[in-house]
Coordinates of C-alpha atoms and ligand atoms in Angstrom, one line a residue:
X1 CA 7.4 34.3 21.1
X2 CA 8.8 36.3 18.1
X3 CA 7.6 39.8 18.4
X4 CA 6.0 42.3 15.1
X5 CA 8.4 44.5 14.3
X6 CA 7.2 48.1 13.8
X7 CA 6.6 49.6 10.5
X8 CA 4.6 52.6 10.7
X9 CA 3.0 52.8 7.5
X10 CA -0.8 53.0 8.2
X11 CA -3.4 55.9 7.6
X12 CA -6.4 56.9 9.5
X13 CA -9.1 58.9 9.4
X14 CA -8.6 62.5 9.5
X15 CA -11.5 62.9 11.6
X16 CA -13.4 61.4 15.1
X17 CA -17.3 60.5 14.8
X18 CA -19.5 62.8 16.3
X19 CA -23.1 61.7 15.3
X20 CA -23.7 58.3 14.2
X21 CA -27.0 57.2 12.0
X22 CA -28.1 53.5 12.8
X23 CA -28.5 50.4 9.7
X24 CA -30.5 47.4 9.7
X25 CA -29.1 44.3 9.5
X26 CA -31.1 42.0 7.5
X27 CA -31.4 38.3 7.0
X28 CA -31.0 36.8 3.2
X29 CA -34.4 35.5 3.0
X30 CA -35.7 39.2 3.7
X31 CA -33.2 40.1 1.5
X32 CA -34.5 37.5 -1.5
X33 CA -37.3 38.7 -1.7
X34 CA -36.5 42.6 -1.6
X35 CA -34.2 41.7 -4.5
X36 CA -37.2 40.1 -6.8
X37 CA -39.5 42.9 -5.6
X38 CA -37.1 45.3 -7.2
X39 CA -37.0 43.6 -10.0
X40 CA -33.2 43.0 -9.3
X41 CA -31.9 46.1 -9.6
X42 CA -29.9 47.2 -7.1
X43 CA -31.5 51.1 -7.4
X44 CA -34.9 50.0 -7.3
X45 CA -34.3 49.0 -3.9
X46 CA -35.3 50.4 -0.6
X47 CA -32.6 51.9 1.2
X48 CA -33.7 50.4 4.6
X49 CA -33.1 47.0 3.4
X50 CA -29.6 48.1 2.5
X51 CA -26.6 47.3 5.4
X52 CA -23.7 48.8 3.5
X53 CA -24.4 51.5 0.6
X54 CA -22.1 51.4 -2.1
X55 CA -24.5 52.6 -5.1
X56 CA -22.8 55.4 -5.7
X57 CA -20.4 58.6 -3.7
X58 CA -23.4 60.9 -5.0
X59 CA -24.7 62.9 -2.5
X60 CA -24.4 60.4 -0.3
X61 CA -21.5 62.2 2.0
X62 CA -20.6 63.0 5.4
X63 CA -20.6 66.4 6.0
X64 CA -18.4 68.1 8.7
X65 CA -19.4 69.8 11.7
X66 CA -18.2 72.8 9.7
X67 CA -20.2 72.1 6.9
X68 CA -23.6 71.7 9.4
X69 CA -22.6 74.9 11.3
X70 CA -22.8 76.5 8.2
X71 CA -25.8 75.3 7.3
X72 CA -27.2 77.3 9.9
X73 CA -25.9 80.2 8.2
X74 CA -28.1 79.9 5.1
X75 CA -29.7 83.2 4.2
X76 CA -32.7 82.8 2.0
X77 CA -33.2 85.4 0.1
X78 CA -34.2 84.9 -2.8
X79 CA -32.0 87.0 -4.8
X80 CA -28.4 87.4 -4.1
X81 CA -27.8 85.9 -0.9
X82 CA -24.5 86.2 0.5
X83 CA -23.9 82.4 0.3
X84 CA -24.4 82.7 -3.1
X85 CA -21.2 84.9 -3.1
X86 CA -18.9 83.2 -0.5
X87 CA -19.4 80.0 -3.2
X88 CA -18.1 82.3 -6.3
X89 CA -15.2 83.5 -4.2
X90 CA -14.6 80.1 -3.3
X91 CA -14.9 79.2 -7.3
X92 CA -12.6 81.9 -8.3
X93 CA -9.9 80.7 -5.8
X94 CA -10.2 76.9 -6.0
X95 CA -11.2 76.7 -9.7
X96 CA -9.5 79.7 -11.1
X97 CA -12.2 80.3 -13.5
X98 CA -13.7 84.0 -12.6
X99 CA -17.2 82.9 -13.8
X100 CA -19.7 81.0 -12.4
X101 CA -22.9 79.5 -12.3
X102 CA -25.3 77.5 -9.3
X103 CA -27.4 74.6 -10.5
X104 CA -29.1 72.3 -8.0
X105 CA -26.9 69.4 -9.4
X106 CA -24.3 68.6 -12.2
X107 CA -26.5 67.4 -15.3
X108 CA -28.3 70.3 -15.1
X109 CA -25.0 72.1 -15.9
X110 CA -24.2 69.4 -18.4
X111 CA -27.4 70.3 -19.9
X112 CA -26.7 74.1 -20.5
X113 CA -23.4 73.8 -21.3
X114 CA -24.3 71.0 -24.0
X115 CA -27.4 73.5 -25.5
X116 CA -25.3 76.4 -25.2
X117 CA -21.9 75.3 -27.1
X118 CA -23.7 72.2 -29.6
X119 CA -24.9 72.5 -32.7
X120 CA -27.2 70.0 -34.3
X121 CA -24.4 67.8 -36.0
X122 CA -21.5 68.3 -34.5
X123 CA -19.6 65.8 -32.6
X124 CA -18.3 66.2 -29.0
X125 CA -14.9 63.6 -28.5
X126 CA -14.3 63.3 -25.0
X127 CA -12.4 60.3 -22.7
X128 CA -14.8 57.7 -23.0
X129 CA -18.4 58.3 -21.8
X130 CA -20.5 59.2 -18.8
X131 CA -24.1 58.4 -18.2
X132 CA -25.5 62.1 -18.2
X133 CA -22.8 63.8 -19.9
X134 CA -23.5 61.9 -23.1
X135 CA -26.7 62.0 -22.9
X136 CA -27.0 65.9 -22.9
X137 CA -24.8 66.1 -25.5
X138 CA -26.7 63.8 -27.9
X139 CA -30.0 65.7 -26.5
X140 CA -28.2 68.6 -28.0
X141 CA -27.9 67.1 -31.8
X142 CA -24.2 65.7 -31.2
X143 CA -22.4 62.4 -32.0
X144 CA -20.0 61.5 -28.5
X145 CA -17.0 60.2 -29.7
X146 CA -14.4 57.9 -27.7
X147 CA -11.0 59.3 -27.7
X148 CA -9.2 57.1 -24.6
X149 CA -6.5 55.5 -25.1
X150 CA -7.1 52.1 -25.5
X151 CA -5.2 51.0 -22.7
X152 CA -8.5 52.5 -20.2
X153 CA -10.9 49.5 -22.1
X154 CA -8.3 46.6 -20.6
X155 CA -9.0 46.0 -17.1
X156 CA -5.9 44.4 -16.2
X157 CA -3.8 46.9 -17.8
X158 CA -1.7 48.5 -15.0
X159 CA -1.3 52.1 -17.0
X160 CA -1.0 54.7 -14.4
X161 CA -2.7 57.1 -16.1
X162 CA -6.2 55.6 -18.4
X163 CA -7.8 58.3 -18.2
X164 CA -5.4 60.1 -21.1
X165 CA -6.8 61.1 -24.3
X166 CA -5.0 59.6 -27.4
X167 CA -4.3 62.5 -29.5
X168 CA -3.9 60.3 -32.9
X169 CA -7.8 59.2 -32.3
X170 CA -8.6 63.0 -31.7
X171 CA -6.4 64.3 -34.3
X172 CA -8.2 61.3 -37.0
X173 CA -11.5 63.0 -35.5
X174 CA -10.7 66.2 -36.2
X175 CA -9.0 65.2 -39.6
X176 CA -12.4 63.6 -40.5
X177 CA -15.1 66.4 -39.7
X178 CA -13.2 69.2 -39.7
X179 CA -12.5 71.4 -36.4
X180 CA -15.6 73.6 -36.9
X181 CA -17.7 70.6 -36.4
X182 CA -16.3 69.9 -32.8
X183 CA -18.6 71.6 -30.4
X184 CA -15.6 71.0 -27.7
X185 CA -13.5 68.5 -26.4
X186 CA -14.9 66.8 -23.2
X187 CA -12.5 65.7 -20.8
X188 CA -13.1 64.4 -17.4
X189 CA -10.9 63.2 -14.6
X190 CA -10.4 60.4 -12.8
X191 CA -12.2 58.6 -15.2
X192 CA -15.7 57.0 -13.7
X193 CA -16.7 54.5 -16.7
X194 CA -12.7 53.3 -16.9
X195 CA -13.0 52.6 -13.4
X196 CA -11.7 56.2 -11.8
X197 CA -8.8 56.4 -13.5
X198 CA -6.9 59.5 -13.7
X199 CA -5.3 61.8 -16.3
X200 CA -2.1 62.8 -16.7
X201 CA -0.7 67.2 -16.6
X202 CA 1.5 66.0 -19.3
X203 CA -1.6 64.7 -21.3
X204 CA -4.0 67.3 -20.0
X205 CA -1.6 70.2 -21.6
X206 CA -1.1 68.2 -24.4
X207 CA -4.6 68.3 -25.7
X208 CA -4.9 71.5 -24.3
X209 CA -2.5 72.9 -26.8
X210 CA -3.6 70.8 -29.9
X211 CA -7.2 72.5 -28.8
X212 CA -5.5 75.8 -28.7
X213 CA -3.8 75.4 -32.6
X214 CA -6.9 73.8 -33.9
X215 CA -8.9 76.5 -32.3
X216 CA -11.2 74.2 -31.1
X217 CA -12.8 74.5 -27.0
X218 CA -12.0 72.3 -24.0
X219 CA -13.6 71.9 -21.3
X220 CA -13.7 70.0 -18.1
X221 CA -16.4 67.4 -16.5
X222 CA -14.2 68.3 -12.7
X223 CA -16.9 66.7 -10.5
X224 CA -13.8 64.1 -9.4
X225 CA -11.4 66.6 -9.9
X226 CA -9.3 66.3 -6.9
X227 CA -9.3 62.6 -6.7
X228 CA -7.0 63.6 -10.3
X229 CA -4.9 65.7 -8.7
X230 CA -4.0 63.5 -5.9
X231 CA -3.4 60.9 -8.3
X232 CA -0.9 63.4 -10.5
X233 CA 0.5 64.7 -6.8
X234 CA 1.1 60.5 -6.4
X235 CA 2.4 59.5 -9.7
X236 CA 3.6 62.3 -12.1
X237 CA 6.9 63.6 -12.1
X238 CA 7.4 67.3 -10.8
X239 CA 3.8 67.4 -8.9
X240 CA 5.3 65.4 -5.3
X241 CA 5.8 68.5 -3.5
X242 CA 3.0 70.4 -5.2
X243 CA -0.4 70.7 -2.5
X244 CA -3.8 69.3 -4.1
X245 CA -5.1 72.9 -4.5
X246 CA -2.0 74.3 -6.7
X247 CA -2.8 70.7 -8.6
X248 CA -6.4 71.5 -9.3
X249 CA -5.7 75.1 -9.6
X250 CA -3.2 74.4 -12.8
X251 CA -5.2 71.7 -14.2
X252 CA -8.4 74.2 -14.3
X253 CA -6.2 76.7 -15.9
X254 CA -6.0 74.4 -19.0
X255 CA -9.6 74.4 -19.5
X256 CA -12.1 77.2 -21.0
X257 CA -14.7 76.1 -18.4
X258 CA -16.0 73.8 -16.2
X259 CA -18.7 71.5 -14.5
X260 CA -19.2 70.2 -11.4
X261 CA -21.5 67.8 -9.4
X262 CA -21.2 69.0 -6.0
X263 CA -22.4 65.4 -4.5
X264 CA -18.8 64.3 -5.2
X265 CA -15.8 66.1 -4.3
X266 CA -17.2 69.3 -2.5
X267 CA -19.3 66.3 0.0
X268 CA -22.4 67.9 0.1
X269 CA -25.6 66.4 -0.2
X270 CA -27.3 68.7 -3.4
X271 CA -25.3 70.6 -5.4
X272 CA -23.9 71.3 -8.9
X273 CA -22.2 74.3 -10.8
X274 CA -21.0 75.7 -14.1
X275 CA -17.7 77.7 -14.3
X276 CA -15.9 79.2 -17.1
X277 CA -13.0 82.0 -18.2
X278 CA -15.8 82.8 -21.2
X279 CA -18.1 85.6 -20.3
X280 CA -20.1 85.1 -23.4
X281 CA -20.9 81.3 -22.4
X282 CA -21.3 82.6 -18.6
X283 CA -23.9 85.4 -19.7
X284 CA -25.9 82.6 -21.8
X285 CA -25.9 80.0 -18.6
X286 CA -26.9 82.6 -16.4
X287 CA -29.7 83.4 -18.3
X288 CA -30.8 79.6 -19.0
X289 CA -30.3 79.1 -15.6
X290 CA -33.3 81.6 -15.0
X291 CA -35.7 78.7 -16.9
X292 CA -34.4 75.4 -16.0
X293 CA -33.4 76.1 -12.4
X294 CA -34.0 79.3 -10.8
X295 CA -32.2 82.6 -10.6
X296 CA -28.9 82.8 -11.2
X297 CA -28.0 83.4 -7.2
X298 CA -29.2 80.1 -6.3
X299 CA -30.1 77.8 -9.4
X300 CA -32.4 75.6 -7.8
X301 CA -30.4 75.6 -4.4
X302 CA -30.9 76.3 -1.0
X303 CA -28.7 79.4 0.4
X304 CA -27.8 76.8 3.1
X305 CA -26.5 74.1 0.2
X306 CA -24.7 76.6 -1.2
X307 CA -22.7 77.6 1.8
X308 CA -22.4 73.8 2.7
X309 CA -20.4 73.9 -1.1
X310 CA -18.8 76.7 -0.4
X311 CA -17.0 75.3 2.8
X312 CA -16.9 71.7 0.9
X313 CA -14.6 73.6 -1.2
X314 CA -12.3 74.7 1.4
X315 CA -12.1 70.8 3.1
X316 CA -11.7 68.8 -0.7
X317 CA -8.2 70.2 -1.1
X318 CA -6.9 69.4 2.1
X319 CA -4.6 66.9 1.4
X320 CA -5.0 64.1 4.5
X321 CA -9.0 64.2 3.3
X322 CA -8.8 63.0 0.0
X323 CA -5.9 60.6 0.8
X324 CA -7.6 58.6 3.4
X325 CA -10.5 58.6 0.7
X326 CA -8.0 57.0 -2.2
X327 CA -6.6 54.9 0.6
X328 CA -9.6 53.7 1.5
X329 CA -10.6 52.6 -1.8
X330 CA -6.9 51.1 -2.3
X331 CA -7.2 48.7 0.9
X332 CA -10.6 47.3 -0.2
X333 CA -8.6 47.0 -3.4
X334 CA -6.1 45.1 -1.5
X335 CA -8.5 42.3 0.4
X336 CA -10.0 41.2 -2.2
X337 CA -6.9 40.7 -4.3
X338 CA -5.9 38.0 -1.7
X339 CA -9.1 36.2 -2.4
X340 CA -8.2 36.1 -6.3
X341 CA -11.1 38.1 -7.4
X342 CA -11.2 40.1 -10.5
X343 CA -11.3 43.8 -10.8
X344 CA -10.3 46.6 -12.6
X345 CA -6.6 47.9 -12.3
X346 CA -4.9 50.2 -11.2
X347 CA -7.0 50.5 -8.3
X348 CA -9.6 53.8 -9.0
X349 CA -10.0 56.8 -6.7
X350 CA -13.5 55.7 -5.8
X351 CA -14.4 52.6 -6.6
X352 CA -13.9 49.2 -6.7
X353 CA -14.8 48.0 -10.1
X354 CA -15.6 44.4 -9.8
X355 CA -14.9 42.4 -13.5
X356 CA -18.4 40.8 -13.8
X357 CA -17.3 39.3 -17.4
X358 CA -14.4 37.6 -15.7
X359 CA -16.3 36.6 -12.4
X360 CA -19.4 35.4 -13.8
X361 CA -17.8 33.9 -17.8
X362 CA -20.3 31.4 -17.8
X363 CA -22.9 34.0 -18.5
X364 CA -23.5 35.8 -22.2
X365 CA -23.5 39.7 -21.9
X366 CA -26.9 39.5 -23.0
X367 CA -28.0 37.5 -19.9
X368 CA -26.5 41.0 -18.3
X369 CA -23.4 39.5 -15.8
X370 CA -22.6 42.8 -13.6
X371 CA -26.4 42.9 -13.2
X372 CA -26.9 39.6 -11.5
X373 CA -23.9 39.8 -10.0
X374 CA -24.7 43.1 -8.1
X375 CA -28.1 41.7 -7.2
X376 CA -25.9 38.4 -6.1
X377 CA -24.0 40.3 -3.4
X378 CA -26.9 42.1 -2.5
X379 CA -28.4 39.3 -1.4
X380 CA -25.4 37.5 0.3
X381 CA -25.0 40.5 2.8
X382 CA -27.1 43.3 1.8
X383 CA -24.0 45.4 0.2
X384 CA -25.3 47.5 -2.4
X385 CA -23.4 48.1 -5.6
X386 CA -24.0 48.7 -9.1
X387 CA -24.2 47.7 -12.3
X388 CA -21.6 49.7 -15.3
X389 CA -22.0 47.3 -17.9
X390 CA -24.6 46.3 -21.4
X391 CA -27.4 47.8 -19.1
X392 CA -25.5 51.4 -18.6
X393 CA -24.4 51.4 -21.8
X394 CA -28.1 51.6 -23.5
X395 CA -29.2 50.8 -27.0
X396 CA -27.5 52.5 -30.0
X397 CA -29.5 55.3 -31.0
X398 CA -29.2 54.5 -34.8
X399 CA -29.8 50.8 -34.8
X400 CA -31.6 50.3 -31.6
X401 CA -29.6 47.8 -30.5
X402 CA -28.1 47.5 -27.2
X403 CA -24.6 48.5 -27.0
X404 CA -22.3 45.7 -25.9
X405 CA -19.2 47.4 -24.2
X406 CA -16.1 46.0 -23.4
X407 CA -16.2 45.9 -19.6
X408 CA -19.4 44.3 -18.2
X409 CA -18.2 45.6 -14.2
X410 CA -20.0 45.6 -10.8
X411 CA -19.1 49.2 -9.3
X412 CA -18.8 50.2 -5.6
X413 CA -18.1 53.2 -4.7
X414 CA -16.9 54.6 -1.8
X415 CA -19.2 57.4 0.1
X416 CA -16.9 60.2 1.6
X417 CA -16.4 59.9 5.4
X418 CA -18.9 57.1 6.0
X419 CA -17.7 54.0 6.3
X420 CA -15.1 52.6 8.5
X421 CA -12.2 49.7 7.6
X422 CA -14.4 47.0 9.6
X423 CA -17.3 47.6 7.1
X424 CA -14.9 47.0 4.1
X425 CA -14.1 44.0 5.8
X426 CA -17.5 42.7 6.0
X427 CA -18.2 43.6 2.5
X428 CA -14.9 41.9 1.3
X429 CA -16.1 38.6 3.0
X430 CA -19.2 38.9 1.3
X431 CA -17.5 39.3 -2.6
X432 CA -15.7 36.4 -1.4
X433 CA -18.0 34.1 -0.7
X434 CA -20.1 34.9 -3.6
X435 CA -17.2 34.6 -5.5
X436 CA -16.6 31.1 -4.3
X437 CA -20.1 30.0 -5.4
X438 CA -20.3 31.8 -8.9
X439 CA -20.7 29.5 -10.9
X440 CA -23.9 28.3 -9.7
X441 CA -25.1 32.1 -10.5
X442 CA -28.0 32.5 -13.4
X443 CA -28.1 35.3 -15.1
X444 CA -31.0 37.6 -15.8
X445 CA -33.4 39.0 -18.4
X446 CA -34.7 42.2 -19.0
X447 CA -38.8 43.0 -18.2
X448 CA -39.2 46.6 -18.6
X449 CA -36.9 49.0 -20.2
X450 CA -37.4 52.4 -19.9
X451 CA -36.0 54.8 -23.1
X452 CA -33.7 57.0 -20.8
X453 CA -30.4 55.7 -18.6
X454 CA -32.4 52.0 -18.3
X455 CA -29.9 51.5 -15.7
X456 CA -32.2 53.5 -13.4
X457 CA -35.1 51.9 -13.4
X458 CA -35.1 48.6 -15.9
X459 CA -36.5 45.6 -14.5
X460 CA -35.4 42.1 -14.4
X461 CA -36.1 38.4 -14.0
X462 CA -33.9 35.4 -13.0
X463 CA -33.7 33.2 -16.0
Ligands
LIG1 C1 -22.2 62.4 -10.9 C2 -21.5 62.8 -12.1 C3 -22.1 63.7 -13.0 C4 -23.6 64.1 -12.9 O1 -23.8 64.9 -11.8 P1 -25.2 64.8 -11.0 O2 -25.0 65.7 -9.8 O3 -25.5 63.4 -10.6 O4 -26.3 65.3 -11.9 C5 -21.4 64.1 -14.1 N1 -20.1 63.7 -14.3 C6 -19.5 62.9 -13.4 C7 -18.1 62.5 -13.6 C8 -20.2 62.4 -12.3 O5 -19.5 61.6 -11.4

């Protein structure tokens, strides 16, 4: 018998399970029915009747046993707690930006930092879209404006870095409105609505010094941040030898400030921040704060979450965490590429973006395709994904009509320390098989659409 030869090229873990939280398995019928009770979308469901959570990497993390011993550590004053200040130093070290302010998650951040630098008017570009970010900063009286390159809206496109910001479409911006009517440039990395792709240094200091000779802010969405550098460390000339935290460290330098939703990278459970070089912007948040969230030593956080950030900090940049994360992704990436099915290249940092236009062609992106196919594979297994397609993207606020984007994907995402290869396994089987019967799919209509992010809690019907 002809024996394997050994090539050691796989990854594990970087950690051993130490307390394990029981799912239900479910059968399909049960599953039918929990499926038209939520009127088909996928975060209307109830997370009991859920075997394999993909909705999202919010919040929805392991923590480590360093993590929960510090949680134990929480001190609860209400002003000035001394977790409150182990998270600054940590911000200061990590981030590089010497100010910084606690909010009890990322929007909230996105919120001030969107009243405090937009003017009614004026127009943020950023690299394409995100859900809350945009939405803050039309709340705030500005237009968003798409300045990818154009290579992010092709999902087949094998461009190692989509997350770049074309400069010509920035620079025609700018050219247009004039540089006094740009509130800031918004730039996050890897990109979530391109499917996690990443930006480049070489881009990143590009538009940082156009910003800087057209006097004109930047600042940083770095909720993903890490994932970026890993990516960079991976890909980019000059950055191989470089560790994750000297990565983050330069690409924060770039920036005038910062936001962060903690439920990401940092793998807490609650948690968000705002950090910036500007003490003018700092001494605006941190009086905001006071309103919207709480004082500025805890901004609407427990001294417990904030020492569970602080020490989530610490673990992000190690460099054996946040490649088994991308490698995880990757090999999910890698099954279901042997079963032909669609999805977005190059492979993201934390999800899988399934192409639902390509997958389910038969359907019209008003009968909503990554919709019903999400719903589909929920009820085939009880994986959960999500939709990031016509339902995401919302209605036009000028013409009221819905917004048709290019991609029309199913998005899984990958929970930090959760899930194990045999669960990716399972779930690949599952895309399969739906995959196999797709054409026999309907598609869906929409019953009740509610005027913020519809996405959350718009309801459907099986045509
Ligand atoms: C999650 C996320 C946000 C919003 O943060 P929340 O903590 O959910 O409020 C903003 N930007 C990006 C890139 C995100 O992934």
């Amino acid at each position: 018998m002809a024996k394997k030869k050994v090539i050691k090229k796989s990854w594990a873990e970087p950690f051993k399970i130490k307390v394990v939280e029981p799912i239900k398995m479910t059968s399909r019928a049960h599953r039918e029915k929990a499926a038209e009770e939520a009127g088909y979308n996928t975060f209307l469901l109830k997370s009991e009747d859920v075997y394999i959570d993909l909705l999202t990497d919010s919040g929805t993390n392991a923590m480590s046993d360093y993590q929960w011993a510090g949680m134990m550590l929480g001190d609860e004053a209400y002003a000035g707690s001394k977790n409150f200040y182990y998270l600054w130093d940590n911000v200061k070290k990590y981030y590089g930006m010497p100010y910084f302010v606690p909010t009890h998650q990322g929007r909230a951040a996105e919120h001030m930092i969107s009243q405090i630098l937009i003017r009614k008017g004026d127009y943020v570009p950023g690299n394409m879209y995100f859900t809350t970010t945009r939405l803050h900063q039309e709340l705030a009286g500005a237009t968003f404006v798409d300045v990818i390159i154009d290579q992010a809206h092709d999902p087949a496109n094998e461009h190692p870095f989509k997350g770049n910001i074309d400069l010509k479409k920035l620079d025609k911006l700018v050219k247009k409105v004039g540089s006094k009517k740009i509130a800031y440039v918004s730039m996050a990395g890897p990109v979530n609505m391109a499917g996690g792709q990443p930006f480049s240094m070489k881009n990143l200091i590009e538009v940082h010094d156009y910003c800087k000779e057209n006097k004109i802010k930047l600042w940083f969405d770095a909720t993903r941040a890490c994932e970026n550098a890993f990516f960079i460390k991976e890909r980019e000339k000059g950055y191989k030898e470089k560790s994750i935290a000297a990565i983050l460290k330069e690409m924060c330098s770039y920036f005038d400030g910062l936001w962060v939703s903690a439920k990401k990278d940092l793998m807490v459970n609650i948690g968000g921040f705002l950090a910036t070089r500007n003490k003018k912007v700092f001494e605006e948040a941190r009086n905001m704060v006071v309103v919207y969230e709480g004082l500025h030593t805890y901004g609407g956080l427990a001294g417990r979450d904030m020492e569970a950030m602080a020490r989530g900090i610490e673990e992000m940049v190690e460099y054996d965490n946040v490649r088994m994360r991308v490698k995880q992704v990757e090999y999910c990436g890698n099954e279901l590429e042997k079963y032909g099915i669609p999805f977005v290249r190059p492979i993201g940092g934390h999800a899988i973006f399934l192409d639902a236009k390509k997958i389910l062609s038969h359907l019209q992106q008003n009968q909503f395709p990554a919709q019903t196919l999400a719903a589909e594979i929920y009820i085939d297994s009880g994986v959960r994904g999500m939709e990031r397609g016509i339902v995401s993207a919302g209605r036009d606020p000028e013409t009221g009509d819905h917004r048709y984007p290019k991609l029309e994907l199913v998005r899984l995402t990958f929970p930090r320390r959760v899930y194990t290869q045999a669960h990716i396994d399972v779930m690949v089987e599952s895309i399969a098989s739906v995959y196999e019967y797709r054409k026999k799919i309907k598609g869906l209509k929409m019953v009740y659409e509610p005027k913020y992010l519809r996405f959350f809690q718009g309801r459907f019907e099986r045509l």
